[in-house]
Short mmCIF file of C-alpha atoms and ligand atoms in Angstrom, two decimals:
data_model
loop_
_atom_site.label_atom_id
_atom_site.label_comp_id
_atom_site.label_asym_id
_atom_site.label_seq_id
_atom_site.Cartn_x
_atom_site.Cartn_y
_atom_site.Cartn_z
CA MET A 1 22.98 -7.44 7.22
CA ASN A 2 22.82 -7.54 3.41
CA ASN A 3 24.42 -4.87 1.23
CA PHE A 4 22.10 -2.11 0.07
CA ASP A 5 21.66 1.23 -1.72
CA PHE A 6 19.22 3.71 -0.30
CA GLN A 7 17.92 6.78 -2.06
CA ASN A 8 14.53 8.33 -1.48
CA PRO A 9 14.12 11.71 -3.17
CA THR A 10 10.56 12.55 -2.04
CA LYS A 11 10.28 15.75 -0.03
CA ILE A 12 7.80 15.39 2.82
CA ILE A 13 5.92 18.48 3.98
CA PHE A 14 4.23 17.42 7.18
CA GLY A 15 1.72 19.04 9.49
CA LYS A 16 -1.36 21.14 10.06
CA GLY A 17 -2.04 23.78 7.42
CA GLN A 18 0.69 22.65 5.03
CA ILE A 19 -1.62 22.42 2.00
CA GLU A 20 -1.39 26.20 1.91
CA ASN A 21 2.24 25.89 0.78
CA LEU A 22 1.44 23.71 -2.20
CA ALA A 23 2.19 26.25 -4.94
CA ASN A 24 5.79 26.66 -3.68
CA GLU A 25 6.51 23.10 -4.78
CA ILE A 26 5.20 23.35 -8.33
CA PRO A 27 7.47 24.66 -11.11
CA GLU A 28 6.40 28.15 -12.22
CA GLN A 29 5.68 27.43 -15.87
CA ALA A 30 3.97 24.08 -15.21
CA LYS A 31 0.65 23.14 -16.75
CA VAL A 32 -0.82 20.97 -14.03
CA LEU A 33 -3.35 18.14 -14.16
CA LEU A 34 -5.00 17.83 -10.74
CA LEU A 35 -6.15 14.22 -10.28
CA TYR A 36 -8.63 13.06 -7.67
CA GLY A 37 -10.98 10.22 -6.80
CA GLY A 38 -14.72 9.83 -6.36
CA GLY A 39 -15.32 13.23 -4.82
CA SER A 40 -14.58 12.94 -1.08
CA ILE A 41 -12.23 15.94 -1.43
CA LYS A 42 -15.16 18.11 -2.46
CA LYS A 43 -17.11 17.25 0.70
CA ASN A 44 -14.30 17.56 3.24
CA GLY A 45 -12.82 20.86 2.15
CA ILE A 46 -9.51 19.51 0.83
CA TYR A 47 -10.43 20.43 -2.76
CA ASP A 48 -11.10 24.03 -1.71
CA GLN A 49 -7.81 24.22 0.18
CA VAL A 50 -5.94 22.90 -2.85
CA LYS A 51 -7.70 25.23 -5.29
CA THR A 52 -7.02 28.24 -3.07
CA ALA A 53 -3.35 27.29 -2.81
CA LEU A 54 -3.17 26.93 -6.60
CA ASP A 55 -4.97 30.14 -7.54
CA LYS A 56 -1.98 31.42 -9.53
CA VAL A 57 -1.14 28.08 -11.14
CA ASN A 58 -2.31 26.88 -14.55
CA VAL A 59 -4.43 23.84 -13.57
CA ILE A 60 -6.99 21.60 -15.15
CA GLU A 61 -8.73 18.72 -13.40
CA PHE A 62 -9.51 15.06 -13.83
CA GLY A 63 -11.75 13.45 -11.21
CA GLY A 64 -13.30 10.02 -10.86
CA ILE A 65 -10.33 7.73 -10.33
CA PRO A 66 -11.95 4.82 -8.46
CA ALA A 67 -10.56 2.83 -5.53
CA ASN A 68 -8.28 0.19 -7.05
CA PRO A 69 -7.44 2.59 -9.88
CA GLU A 70 -8.92 1.38 -13.11
CA TYR A 71 -6.88 1.22 -16.29
CA ASP A 72 -9.74 2.35 -18.55
CA THR A 73 -10.35 5.49 -16.46
CA LEU A 74 -6.64 6.25 -16.42
CA MET A 75 -6.49 5.95 -20.20
CA GLU A 76 -9.09 8.74 -20.36
CA ALA A 77 -6.82 10.87 -18.17
CA LEU A 78 -3.88 10.04 -20.43
CA LYS A 79 -5.80 11.54 -23.37
CA VAL A 80 -6.24 14.76 -21.39
CA ILE A 81 -2.51 14.85 -20.59
CA LYS A 82 -1.68 14.54 -24.29
CA THR A 83 -4.29 16.89 -25.72
CA GLU A 84 -3.75 19.59 -23.09
CA ASN A 85 0.07 19.38 -23.13
CA ILE A 86 0.22 18.79 -19.41
CA THR A 87 3.71 19.02 -17.86
CA TYR A 88 3.07 18.26 -14.18
CA LEU A 89 0.71 15.93 -12.30
CA LEU A 90 -0.79 16.51 -8.87
CA ALA A 91 -2.52 13.65 -7.06
CA VAL A 92 -4.96 14.64 -4.31
CA GLY A 93 -6.16 11.43 -2.71
CA GLY A 94 -5.29 8.10 -1.16
CA GLY A 95 -3.26 5.23 -2.54
CA SER A 96 -5.58 4.74 -5.50
CA VAL A 97 -5.31 8.29 -6.81
CA ILE A 98 -1.57 8.41 -6.15
CA ASP A 99 -1.00 5.03 -7.84
CA GLY A 100 -3.15 6.09 -10.79
CA THR A 101 -1.04 9.24 -11.06
CA LYS A 102 2.15 7.17 -11.03
CA PHE A 103 0.81 5.08 -13.88
CA LEU A 104 0.04 8.29 -15.80
CA SER A 105 3.48 9.69 -14.99
CA SER A 106 4.96 6.61 -16.61
CA ALA A 107 2.48 6.29 -19.49
CA ALA A 108 2.81 9.99 -20.43
CA LEU A 109 6.44 9.44 -21.42
CA TYR A 110 6.10 5.82 -22.56
CA LYS A 111 7.24 5.21 -26.14
CA GLY A 112 5.52 1.84 -26.73
CA ASP A 113 2.07 1.37 -28.30
CA GLU A 114 0.20 -0.18 -25.42
CA PRO A 115 0.67 1.28 -21.89
CA TRP A 116 -0.81 -1.93 -20.41
CA ASP A 117 2.56 -3.52 -21.29
CA ILE A 118 4.18 -1.39 -18.56
CA LEU A 119 2.23 -3.60 -16.13
CA THR A 120 2.27 -6.99 -17.79
CA LYS A 121 5.84 -6.87 -19.09
CA ASN A 122 7.30 -5.44 -15.89
CA ILE A 123 8.72 -2.37 -17.62
CA ARG A 124 10.55 -0.31 -15.00
CA THR A 125 9.98 3.43 -15.17
CA GLU A 126 13.36 5.16 -15.13
CA LYS A 127 11.85 8.57 -15.87
CA GLY A 128 8.26 9.72 -15.55
CA MET A 129 6.39 13.01 -15.85
CA PRO A 130 7.10 14.87 -12.58
CA PHE A 131 4.34 14.79 -9.98
CA GLY A 132 3.52 15.66 -6.39
CA THR A 133 0.83 14.50 -4.00
CA VAL A 134 -1.51 15.77 -1.32
CA LEU A 135 -2.26 12.67 0.76
CA THR A 136 -5.83 12.33 2.00
CA LEU A 137 -5.72 8.78 3.37
CA PRO A 138 -2.80 7.29 5.31
CA ALA A 139 -2.39 3.62 4.41
CA THR A 140 -0.30 2.56 1.45
CA GLY A 141 2.88 4.63 1.73
CA SER A 142 2.51 5.42 -1.98
CA GLU A 143 3.18 9.08 -1.12
CA MET A 144 6.85 8.29 -0.48
CA ASN A 145 7.63 5.26 -2.61
CA SER A 146 8.01 4.46 -6.28
CA GLY A 147 5.47 1.63 -6.64
CA ALA A 148 1.89 1.53 -7.90
CA VAL A 149 -0.81 -1.10 -8.31
CA ILE A 150 -3.28 -0.82 -11.21
CA THR A 151 -6.49 -2.77 -11.80
CA ARG A 152 -8.23 -3.83 -14.99
CA ALA A 153 -11.82 -4.77 -14.20
CA GLU A 154 -12.44 -6.21 -17.67
CA THR A 155 -9.94 -9.02 -17.11
CA LYS A 156 -10.11 -9.06 -13.28
CA GLU A 157 -6.38 -8.35 -13.08
CA LYS A 158 -4.32 -6.26 -10.71
CA PHE A 159 -0.64 -5.63 -11.40
CA ALA A 160 2.17 -3.77 -9.70
CA MET A 161 4.63 -1.44 -11.42
CA GLY A 162 7.40 0.87 -10.39
CA GLY A 163 10.87 2.21 -10.92
CA PRO A 164 13.12 5.03 -9.73
CA GLY A 165 11.28 7.54 -11.95
CA LEU A 166 8.08 7.16 -9.92
CA PHE A 167 8.88 8.76 -6.58
CA PRO A 168 6.67 11.79 -5.98
CA GLN A 169 8.73 15.01 -6.01
CA PHE A 170 6.90 16.07 -2.88
CA SER A 171 4.04 14.90 -0.68
CA ILE A 172 2.00 17.07 1.64
CA LEU A 173 0.94 15.18 4.75
CA ASP A 174 -1.57 17.15 6.81
CA PRO A 175 -2.96 14.88 9.56
CA GLU A 176 -6.13 17.00 9.69
CA VAL A 177 -7.34 15.19 6.54
CA VAL A 178 -7.91 12.15 8.76
CA LYS A 179 -10.98 13.88 10.30
CA SER A 180 -13.28 12.97 7.41
CA ILE A 181 -12.05 9.42 6.75
CA PRO A 182 -14.78 6.81 7.32
CA GLN A 183 -13.95 4.14 9.88
CA ARG A 184 -13.82 1.41 7.24
CA GLN A 185 -10.95 3.21 5.52
CA LEU A 186 -9.20 4.12 8.77
CA VAL A 187 -8.99 0.51 9.88
CA ASN A 188 -7.93 -0.49 6.38
CA GLY A 189 -5.05 1.97 6.70
CA LEU A 190 -3.99 0.54 10.06
CA ALA A 191 -4.10 -3.03 8.75
CA ASP A 192 -2.32 -2.19 5.48
CA ALA A 193 0.55 -0.35 7.17
CA PHE A 194 0.84 -3.08 9.81
CA THR A 195 1.11 -5.71 7.07
CA HIS A 196 3.64 -3.65 5.11
CA VAL A 197 5.92 -3.83 8.11
CA LEU A 198 5.29 -7.56 8.56
CA GLU A 199 6.12 -8.28 4.91
CA GLN A 200 9.56 -6.70 5.41
CA TYR A 201 10.18 -8.16 8.84
CA MET A 202 8.62 -11.61 9.16
CA THR A 203 11.30 -13.58 7.36
CA TYR A 204 14.45 -14.86 9.08
CA PRO A 205 17.10 -13.19 11.27
CA ILE A 206 19.85 -11.49 9.24
CA GLY A 207 21.57 -9.48 11.97
CA ALA A 208 19.93 -6.18 10.97
CA LEU A 209 19.27 -5.07 14.50
CA LEU A 210 18.39 -1.47 13.68
CA GLN A 211 15.98 -2.38 10.85
CA ASP A 212 14.24 -4.81 13.22
CA ARG A 213 13.85 -2.04 15.79
CA PHE A 214 12.60 0.44 13.17
CA ALA A 215 10.03 -2.11 12.03
CA GLU A 216 8.99 -2.95 15.60
CA SER A 217 8.64 0.71 16.52
CA ILE A 218 6.17 1.23 13.66
CA LEU A 219 4.17 -1.85 14.73
CA GLN A 220 4.16 -0.69 18.35
CA THR A 221 3.01 2.78 17.35
CA LEU A 222 0.16 1.38 15.23
CA VAL A 223 -0.95 -0.90 18.07
CA GLU A 224 -0.77 1.99 20.56
CA ILE A 225 -2.83 4.45 18.51
CA ALA A 226 -5.38 1.96 17.12
CA PRO A 227 -7.89 2.27 20.01
CA THR A 228 -7.85 6.08 19.74
CA MET A 229 -8.28 5.91 15.97
CA LEU A 230 -11.39 3.77 16.50
CA LYS A 231 -13.07 6.47 18.59
CA ASP A 232 -15.42 8.93 16.96
CA GLU A 233 -13.62 12.07 18.13
CA PHE A 234 -10.69 13.25 16.05
CA ASP A 235 -7.38 13.16 17.90
CA TYR A 236 -4.55 15.09 16.24
CA LYS A 237 -1.81 13.31 18.15
CA ALA A 238 -3.05 9.87 17.09
CA ALA A 239 -3.75 11.04 13.53
CA SER A 240 -0.29 12.49 13.06
CA ASN A 241 1.39 9.36 14.39
CA PHE A 242 -0.88 7.21 12.25
CA MET A 243 -0.01 9.19 9.13
CA TRP A 244 3.74 9.17 9.67
CA SER A 245 3.73 5.46 10.60
CA CYS A 246 1.96 4.57 7.35
CA THR A 247 4.50 6.54 5.33
CA MET A 248 7.48 5.10 7.19
CA ALA A 249 6.12 1.56 6.81
CA LEU A 250 6.66 1.59 3.05
CA ASN A 251 9.14 4.26 2.03
CA GLY A 252 11.98 1.79 1.58
CA LEU A 253 13.84 2.41 4.84
CA ILE A 254 12.91 -0.70 6.80
CA GLN A 255 13.48 -3.08 3.89
CA LYS A 256 17.11 -2.08 3.38
CA GLY A 257 19.61 -4.83 4.11
CA VAL A 258 16.97 -7.42 4.99
CA PRO A 259 15.12 -10.20 3.15
CA THR A 260 11.50 -9.38 2.31
CA ASP A 261 8.48 -11.58 1.72
CA TRP A 262 5.54 -9.81 -0.06
CA ALA A 263 3.70 -13.10 -0.69
CA VAL A 264 0.72 -11.92 1.41
CA HIS A 265 0.34 -8.95 -0.94
CA ALA A 266 0.74 -11.10 -4.04
CA MET A 267 -2.10 -13.39 -2.93
CA GLY A 268 -4.15 -10.50 -1.55
CA HIS A 269 -4.06 -8.59 -4.84
CA GLU A 270 -5.70 -11.57 -6.53
CA LEU A 271 -8.54 -11.53 -3.98
CA THR A 272 -9.16 -7.86 -4.78
CA ALA A 273 -9.00 -8.59 -8.50
CA LEU A 274 -11.43 -11.52 -8.21
CA PHE A 275 -13.87 -10.27 -5.55
CA GLY A 276 -13.27 -6.53 -5.16
CA ILE A 277 -12.41 -6.96 -1.46
CA ASP A 278 -10.62 -3.90 0.01
CA HIS A 279 -6.85 -4.26 -0.28
CA ALA A 280 -6.13 -4.24 3.47
CA ARG A 281 -8.83 -6.84 4.17
CA THR A 282 -7.33 -9.25 1.66
CA LEU A 283 -4.10 -9.06 3.65
CA ALA A 284 -5.94 -9.85 6.87
CA ILE A 285 -7.47 -12.88 5.11
CA ILE A 286 -4.12 -14.31 4.01
CA THR A 287 -1.79 -13.46 6.90
CA GLU A 288 -2.66 -16.17 9.41
CA SER A 289 -2.61 -19.05 6.95
CA HIS A 290 0.60 -17.77 5.34
CA TYR A 291 2.40 -17.64 8.69
CA LYS A 292 1.02 -21.00 9.81
CA TYR A 293 1.98 -22.63 6.51
CA ASN A 294 5.52 -21.17 6.64
CA PHE A 295 5.85 -21.58 10.38
CA GLU A 296 9.23 -23.39 10.45
CA ALA A 297 10.88 -20.84 8.15
CA LYS A 298 9.52 -17.84 10.04
CA LYS A 299 9.30 -18.98 13.65
CA GLU A 300 12.34 -17.13 14.98
CA LYS A 301 11.12 -13.76 13.72
CA LEU A 302 7.56 -14.61 14.75
CA ALA A 303 8.78 -15.30 18.28
CA GLN A 304 10.82 -12.06 18.39
CA TYR A 305 7.76 -10.14 17.18
CA GLY A 306 5.64 -11.92 19.80
CA GLU A 307 8.04 -10.94 22.56
CA ARG A 308 8.60 -7.35 21.49
CA ILE A 309 5.16 -6.33 20.20
CA TRP A 310 2.79 -8.54 22.16
CA ASN A 311 4.86 -9.08 25.33
CA ILE A 312 4.70 -12.86 25.06
CA THR A 313 7.23 -14.13 27.56
CA GLU A 314 6.19 -17.74 28.25
CA GLY A 315 7.10 -20.92 26.39
CA SER A 316 9.47 -22.10 23.68
CA ILE A 317 10.26 -20.24 20.46
CA GLY A 318 7.55 -22.30 18.75
CA ASP A 319 4.99 -21.49 21.45
CA LYS A 320 5.73 -17.78 21.28
CA ALA A 321 5.63 -17.81 17.50
CA TYR A 322 2.26 -19.56 17.47
CA THR A 323 0.76 -17.17 20.03
CA ALA A 324 2.14 -14.24 17.99
CA ILE A 325 0.16 -15.39 14.94
CA GLU A 326 -3.00 -15.57 17.07
CA LYS A 327 -2.33 -12.09 18.46
CA THR A 328 -2.03 -10.77 14.91
CA THR A 329 -5.41 -12.18 13.94
CA ALA A 330 -6.88 -10.78 17.15
CA PHE A 331 -5.44 -7.36 16.27
CA PHE A 332 -7.19 -7.40 12.87
CA LYS A 333 -10.41 -8.49 14.56
CA SER A 334 -10.07 -5.70 17.15
CA LEU A 335 -10.21 -3.31 14.18
CA GLY A 336 -13.43 -4.94 13.01
CA ILE A 337 -11.72 -6.68 10.10
CA ASP A 338 -12.78 -10.24 9.26
CA THR A 339 -9.97 -12.67 8.55
CA LYS A 340 -11.50 -15.46 6.47
CA LEU A 341 -12.41 -15.37 2.78
CA SER A 342 -15.81 -16.91 3.56
CA ASP A 343 -16.59 -13.83 5.68
CA TYR A 344 -16.58 -11.81 2.45
CA THR A 345 -18.02 -14.16 -0.19
CA ASN A 346 -19.93 -17.42 -0.44
CA ASP A 347 -18.40 -17.99 -3.82
CA TYR A 348 -14.93 -18.95 -2.64
CA GLU A 349 -14.70 -22.54 -3.96
CA GLY A 350 -12.04 -22.76 -6.66
CA THR A 351 -10.32 -19.50 -5.66
CA ALA A 352 -7.09 -21.18 -4.55
CA GLU A 353 -6.83 -23.14 -7.80
CA GLU A 354 -7.53 -20.00 -9.85
CA ILE A 355 -4.83 -17.99 -8.05
CA ALA A 356 -2.31 -20.83 -8.38
CA LYS A 357 -3.09 -21.04 -12.10
CA ARG A 358 -2.62 -17.30 -12.55
CA PHE A 359 0.76 -17.46 -10.83
CA THR A 360 1.81 -20.44 -12.98
CA ASP A 361 0.70 -18.65 -16.17
CA ARG A 362 2.73 -15.58 -15.21
CA GLY A 363 5.78 -17.66 -14.36
CA TRP A 364 5.62 -16.68 -10.67
CA LEU A 365 7.05 -19.96 -9.52
CA GLY A 366 8.75 -19.00 -6.27
CA LEU A 367 7.37 -16.28 -4.00
CA GLY A 368 8.51 -15.27 -0.53
CA GLU A 369 11.87 -14.55 1.06
CA HIS A 370 13.25 -17.94 -0.01
CA GLN A 371 11.60 -17.87 -3.45
CA SER A 372 10.22 -21.22 -2.41
CA LEU A 373 6.47 -20.68 -2.52
CA SER A 374 5.39 -22.56 -5.63
CA PRO A 375 1.89 -22.15 -7.07
CA GLU A 376 0.98 -25.50 -5.41
CA LYS A 377 1.94 -24.07 -2.02
CA VAL A 378 0.07 -20.84 -2.75
CA GLU A 379 -2.98 -22.96 -3.49
CA GLU A 380 -2.72 -24.62 -0.08
CA ILE A 381 -2.27 -21.30 1.73
CA VAL A 382 -5.28 -19.72 0.04
CA LYS A 383 -7.38 -22.80 0.85
CA MET A 384 -6.40 -22.49 4.52
CA ALA A 385 -7.76 -18.91 4.36
CA TYR A 386 -11.29 -19.94 3.23
O1 NZQ B 401 -12.37 8.33 -4.12
P1 NZQ B 401 -12.69 9.26 -3.00
O2 NZQ B 401 -14.01 9.90 -3.12
O3 NZQ B 401 -11.58 10.23 -2.75
O4 NZQ B 401 -12.84 8.36 -1.66
C1 NZQ B 401 -11.82 7.55 -1.16
C2 NZQ B 401 -12.06 6.08 -1.46
O5 NZQ B 401 -13.41 5.80 -1.60
C3 NZQ B 401 -11.87 7.58 0.35
N1 NZQ B 401 -11.08 8.68 0.95
C4 NZQ B 401 -9.78 8.99 0.74
N2 NZQ B 401 -9.42 10.04 1.51
C5 NZQ B 401 -10.52 10.41 2.21
C6 NZQ B 401 -11.58 9.55 1.85
N3 NZQ B 401 -12.82 9.67 2.35
C7 NZQ B 401 -13.02 10.67 3.24
N4 NZQ B 401 -12.03 11.51 3.66
C8 NZQ B 401 -10.78 11.41 3.18
N5 NZQ B 401 -9.81 12.24 3.61
O6 NZQ B 401 -11.30 6.34 0.75
C9 NZQ B 401 -11.60 5.37 -0.23
C10 NZQ B 401 -10.40 4.48 -0.47
O7 NZQ B 401 -9.36 5.21 -1.05
P2 NZQ B 401 -8.11 4.45 -1.69
O8 NZQ B 401 -7.19 5.49 -2.22
O9 NZQ B 401 -8.58 3.40 -2.63
O10 NZQ B 401 -7.48 3.69 -0.44
P3 NZQ B 401 -6.01 3.29 -0.11
O11 NZQ B 401 -5.19 4.48 0.23
O12 NZQ B 401 -6.13 2.21 0.89
O13 NZQ B 401 -5.41 2.73 -1.49
C11 NZQ B 401 -5.66 1.41 -1.91
C12 NZQ B 401 -4.94 1.15 -3.22
O14 NZQ B 401 -3.51 1.26 -3.06
C13 NZQ B 401 -2.87 0.06 -3.48
C14 NZQ B 401 -3.92 -0.99 -3.23
O15 NZQ B 401 -3.67 -2.16 -3.93
C15 NZQ B 401 -5.18 -0.27 -3.69
O16 NZQ B 401 -5.29 -0.30 -5.10
N6 NZQ B 401 -1.59 -0.11 -2.78
C16 NZQ B 401 -0.57 0.68 -3.16
C17 NZQ B 401 0.70 0.56 -2.64
C18 NZQ B 401 1.81 1.41 -3.06
N7 NZQ B 401 1.65 2.21 -4.10
O17 NZQ B 401 2.89 1.39 -2.49
C19 NZQ B 401 1.02 -0.47 -1.63
C20 NZQ B 401 -0.19 -1.11 -1.02
O18 NZQ B 401 0.19 -2.37 -0.55
C21 NZQ B 401 -1.36 -1.25 -1.93
O19 NZQ B 401 -1.23 -2.37 -2.77
ZN1 ZN B 402 -0.60 -3.01 1.14
#
């Protein structure tokens, strides 16, 4: 096992009815900016619950943060933060609203001229404006980590940012919010969380037995609840396990002491930036070709995953590893998620070259757990995913 530090300061407030306790978490003198997305919270009652809980708090609102949070919209919110002397941010939404809020937390205290530099120059946020979240969509884990991904439609770019100053102070996780989530977003959440675990697991053995078991337990739980999540009726038991699995998949715990990959996300983000494909679906597009391309380097972990998650008992390590990749694709398909780029666009020619060029221009010359995936290799992987 590798050496590691582990500190996660986010307080989780989990369970039915917990939104009611929101005001207890917000400093008394705070002037709060409540941030939300396209309006789903107004239809499903979450907005009303939040407003009731905040009736004694000084709050103003900023709605309209789109999926794949858009820089230009966030810059409008930044103006509100400055002109209204906001001191505390509250995100009520999914990964997009929470990530947008993290960007604002950073930008509000940023001393440079151009907040876009935080993204393009990899400026780590050591201290941000304090914020909390009410999660409405389990998927990204953003509610308990310090990362964010911001999009700029104008230039078709999507960049990650982060730093120890960007952990939410608290996150309220009420599984009842799952009731109103459309199936498209539910399956996205399952696929995103599943891939988060894979990115931190599907590398090479490092003797981190407990981290492997943590990771496998999250995968097993997601596989177990998926059929119930696909049914129309709401099931609290499945929803609560779904929500906690998504948080645990990307709150830092399972990546401690182990090598991590993240190349599937790096390539996937470009597919969202170029085509607007939902984040989770871009991961489903890349996964199979990434694992097939890097088969030799990953086959031991692939085989272990095949044995422990998919009960593959027959054949050599290579056989098990290969079947495990096929099982993964079948899992995505069982969720109704297509796994080829051509399933989403007819305009895919040239995509691999474009992504490779972007990586070269940014100096991203070696992705993956061995830092060995050059832009040329990325080009081949993306082509395999057409
Ligand atoms: O905008 P509203 O109207 O709220 O509707 C949203 C949105 O249309 C809707 N929704 C959310 N909660 C709902 C609901 N609809 C009904 N009932 C509810 N309770 O769902 C739609 C998608 O929301 P979004 O927040 O975009 O989805 P998700 O949570 O999947 O977030 C995706 C974003 O997170 C980034 C992705 O790149 C993408 O930009 N990621 C962030 C990560 C992180 N910070 O750690 C890691 C991930 O790998 C990912 O990159
Ligand atoms: Zn993801």
